[in-house]
CSV table of C-alpha atoms in Angstrom, one decimal:
chain,number,residue,atom,x,y,z
A,32,VAL,CA,6.2,0.4,20.1
A,33,ASP,CA,6.3,3.7,20.8
A,34,ARG,CA,7.1,5.3,17.1
A,35,LEU,CA,5.5,4.0,14.2
A,36,ALA,CA,6.2,4.9,10.7
A,37,VAL,CA,3.9,3.9,7.6
A,38,LEU,CA,4.2,4.5,4.2
A,39,ASN,CA,1.8,4.5,1.9
A,40,ALA,CA,-0.6,2.3,3.4
A,41,PRO,CA,-4.1,3.1,5.0
A,42,HIS,CA,-5.2,2.3,8.2
A,43,PRO,CA,-7.1,-0.5,7.8
A,44,SER,CA,-10.4,1.4,9.3
A,45,ALA,CA,-10.1,4.1,7.2
A,46,TYR,CA,-10.0,1.9,4.3
A,47,GLU,CA,-13.4,0.5,5.2
A,48,ARG,CA,-14.4,3.2,5.9
A,49,ALA,CA,-13.7,4.8,2.6
A,50,LEU,CA,-14.7,1.5,0.9
A,51,ARG,CA,-17.9,2.3,2.0
A,52,SER,CA,-18.3,5.7,1.5
A,53,ASN,CA,-16.1,7.0,-1.6
A,54,PRO,CA,-16.8,5.3,-4.9
A,55,ALA,CA,-13.4,7.2,-6.2
A,56,GLN,CA,-11.7,4.7,-3.3
A,57,LEU,CA,-13.7,1.8,-4.9
A,58,ALA,CA,-12.5,2.1,-8.5
A,59,ARG,CA,-9.1,2.5,-7.7
A,60,SER,CA,-8.9,-0.6,-5.0
A,61,TRP,CA,-10.7,-3.2,-8.2
A,62,TYR,CA,-6.8,-5.6,-8.0
A,63,VAL,CA,-8.1,-6.2,-4.7
A,64,GLY,CA,-11.4,-8.3,-5.8
A,65,PHE,CA,-9.9,-9.4,-8.8
A,66,PHE,CA,-6.7,-10.8,-6.2
A,67,GLN,CA,-9.8,-12.6,-4.1
A,68,LEU,CA,-9.9,-15.0,-7.1
A,69,PRO,CA,-8.0,-19.0,-7.2
A,70,GLY,CA,-5.3,-19.0,-9.2
A,71,LEU,CA,-6.4,-16.1,-11.6
A,72,PRO,CA,-4.7,-13.2,-9.9
A,73,GLU,CA,-1.1,-15.6,-9.7
A,74,TRP,CA,-1.3,-16.5,-13.1
A,75,SER,CA,-2.3,-13.5,-14.6
A,76,LEU,CA,0.9,-11.8,-12.6
A,77,GLY,CA,3.9,-14.3,-14.1
A,78,ALA,CA,2.6,-14.4,-17.2
A,79,MET,CA,4.7,-13.0,-19.9
A,80,ASP,CA,7.5,-12.9,-17.8
A,81,PHE,CA,5.2,-10.6,-15.4
A,82,GLU,CA,4.6,-7.8,-18.2
A,83,ALA,CA,2.0,-7.1,-15.4
A,84,LEU,CA,4.6,-6.3,-12.8
A,85,GLU,CA,6.8,-3.7,-15.1
A,86,ARG,CA,4.0,-1.9,-16.4
A,87,MET,CA,3.2,-1.8,-12.8
A,88,LEU,CA,6.4,-0.8,-11.1
A,89,GLY,CA,7.5,0.8,-14.7
A,90,ASP,CA,4.6,3.4,-14.7
A,91,GLY,CA,3.9,3.1,-10.7
A,92,THR,CA,6.6,5.5,-10.0
A,93,VAL,CA,7.0,9.4,-10.4
A,94,ARG,CA,10.8,9.2,-11.2
A,95,ASP,CA,11.7,7.3,-14.3
A,96,ASP,CA,14.5,5.3,-13.0
A,97,ALA,CA,13.4,5.0,-9.9
A,98,PHE,CA,13.4,0.8,-10.6
A,99,THR,CA,16.3,-0.3,-12.5
A,100,ALA,CA,15.7,-2.9,-15.2
A,101,THR,CA,18.3,-4.7,-12.2
A,102,ASP,CA,15.4,-4.1,-9.7
A,103,ILE,CA,13.1,-5.3,-11.8
A,104,GLU,CA,14.9,-8.6,-12.8
A,105,ARG,CA,15.0,-8.7,-8.8
A,106,TYR,CA,11.3,-8.8,-8.5
A,107,LYS,CA,10.5,-11.2,-10.6
A,108,ARG,CA,13.6,-14.2,-10.0
A,109,ALA,CA,11.7,-13.6,-6.6
A,110,LEU,CA,8.6,-13.8,-7.7
A,111,GLY,CA,9.1,-16.3,-9.7
A,112,GLN,CA,10.4,-18.7,-6.5
A,113,PRO,CA,7.6,-21.3,-5.7
A,114,GLY,CA,5.5,-19.6,-3.6
A,115,ALA,CA,5.9,-16.8,-3.7
A,116,LEU,CA,3.4,-14.9,-5.8
A,117,THR,CA,0.7,-16.6,-4.1
A,118,ALA,CA,2.4,-15.4,-0.8
A,119,THR,CA,1.7,-11.3,-1.8
A,120,VAL,CA,-1.4,-12.0,-2.9
A,121,ASN,CA,-2.3,-13.9,-0.4
A,122,TYR,CA,-1.8,-9.8,1.6
A,123,TYR,CA,-4.9,-8.4,-0.6
A,124,ARG,CA,-6.9,-11.6,0.3
A,125,ALA,CA,-6.4,-11.1,3.5
A,126,ILE,CA,-7.3,-7.3,3.9
A,127,ALA,CA,-10.5,-8.2,2.0
A,128,ARG,CA,-11.3,-10.9,4.5
A,129,ARG,CA,-10.8,-8.8,7.7
A,130,ASN,CA,-12.5,-6.1,6.4
A,131,ALA,CA,-15.6,-8.6,5.8
A,132,LYS,CA,-14.8,-9.4,9.2
A,133,LEU,CA,-14.7,-6.5,10.7
A,134,THR,CA,-18.1,-5.4,8.9
A,135,LEU,CA,-19.9,-8.4,10.2
A,136,THR,CA,-18.4,-8.0,14.0
A,137,GLN,CA,-17.7,-4.2,14.0
A,138,GLY,CA,-14.7,-5.3,16.8
A,139,GLY,CA,-11.6,-6.3,15.3
A,140,VAL,CA,-7.9,-5.1,16.3
A,141,GLY,CA,-8.2,-2.7,13.3
A,142,ASN,CA,-10.5,-0.9,15.3
A,143,ARG,CA,-8.8,-0.6,18.3
A,144,PRO,CA,-6.6,3.3,18.5
A,145,VAL,CA,-2.6,3.1,17.2
A,146,THR,CA,-0.7,4.1,20.4
A,147,ALA,CA,2.8,4.7,19.1
A,148,SER,CA,3.5,8.4,17.8
A,149,THR,CA,2.7,7.5,14.5
A,150,LEU,CA,4.1,9.3,11.2
A,151,LEU,CA,2.7,8.8,8.2
A,152,LEU,CA,4.3,9.3,4.3
A,153,TRP,CA,2.0,9.7,1.8
A,154,GLY,CA,3.1,10.2,-2.1
A,155,VAL,CA,0.1,11.9,-3.2
A,156,GLN,CA,0.7,10.6,-7.3
A,157,ASP,CA,-0.7,7.3,-5.7
A,158,ASP,CA,-2.7,6.0,-8.3
A,159,ALA,CA,-4.1,3.2,-6.4
A,160,LEU,CA,-4.9,4.5,-3.0
A,161,SER,CA,-6.3,8.6,-2.7
A,162,LEU,CA,-5.1,11.3,-0.3
A,163,ALA,CA,-8.3,10.6,1.8
A,164,LEU,CA,-7.2,7.6,3.7
A,165,THR,CA,-4.9,10.4,5.2
A,166,GLN,CA,-7.0,12.8,6.5
A,167,ASP,CA,-9.5,11.5,9.9
A,168,LEU,CA,-7.6,9.7,11.7
A,169,ASP,CA,-8.2,10.8,15.1
A,170,GLU,CA,-9.8,7.9,16.0
A,171,TRP,CA,-7.7,5.3,15.3
A,172,VAL,CA,-4.4,7.1,15.9
A,173,PRO,CA,-4.6,9.9,17.8
A,174,ASP,CA,-0.7,10.5,17.8
A,175,CYS,CA,-0.2,10.7,13.8
A,176,ARG,CA,1.9,12.8,11.7
A,177,VAL,CA,0.9,13.0,8.5
A,178,GLU,CA,3.7,14.3,5.6
A,179,ARG,CA,2.1,14.6,1.6
A,180,LEU,CA,4.8,14.6,-0.1
A,181,PRO,CA,3.7,16.4,-3.5
A,182,ALA,CA,6.0,14.5,-6.1
A,183,ALA,CA,5.4,11.0,-4.3
A,184,SER,CA,3.7,8.2,-5.5
A,185,HIS,CA,2.6,4.5,-4.1
A,186,TRP,CA,6.1,4.0,-3.8
A,187,VAL,CA,7.1,7.1,-2.5
A,188,GLN,CA,10.5,5.2,-0.9
A,189,PHE,CA,11.9,5.2,-3.9
A,190,ASP,CA,10.2,8.6,-6.1
A,191,ALA,CA,11.5,10.6,-2.9
A,192,PRO,CA,14.4,8.2,-1.3
A,193,LYS,CA,16.4,11.7,0.6
A,194,GLN,CA,13.6,13.2,2.0
A,195,VAL,CA,11.6,10.0,3.3
A,196,SER,CA,15.1,9.0,4.8
A,197,ASP,CA,15.6,12.3,6.6
A,198,LEU,CA,10.9,12.1,7.7
A,199,LEU,CA,11.6,8.6,9.4
A,200,LEU,CA,14.8,9.5,10.7
A,201,SER,CA,13.5,12.4,12.8
A,202,HIS,CA,10.7,10.2,13.7
A,203,LEU,CA,12.1,7.5,14.3
A,204,SER,CA,15.0,9.3,16.5
């Protein structure tokens, strides 16, 4: 990999650092702790015809039309498949386990530098991930260009599709 593009996802070591040193990020990440519970997150997310998912997609974006009713119904149908919610929640379970392992060993793969030329696109209005996660990345991603999109949320590709596409094409071509 010689070029990498990341959309609103922190470097694992930057995320771990923020959880230890930034109480605001720890509070924003409450759901990662909740997702560690067996079964309860899947039940909660699927309850009342995926109401929590609808709220997350509907309220979590800057643009009111970022997700259409058809989009949301497709997400519900996909996540309603057997094992789909558990697979989704397992992503967050793995994050917590990885961070716990790194805290114990301080030598995991996430501590090695990313050598690819990296573009980090970040929606400034992300409710879950602090803007601080885009700072001081040189230790882990020495060749990183960060583009902060003020009019975008965690769902940066839905809030600013043209801007994201243009930045991606410029970086990857």
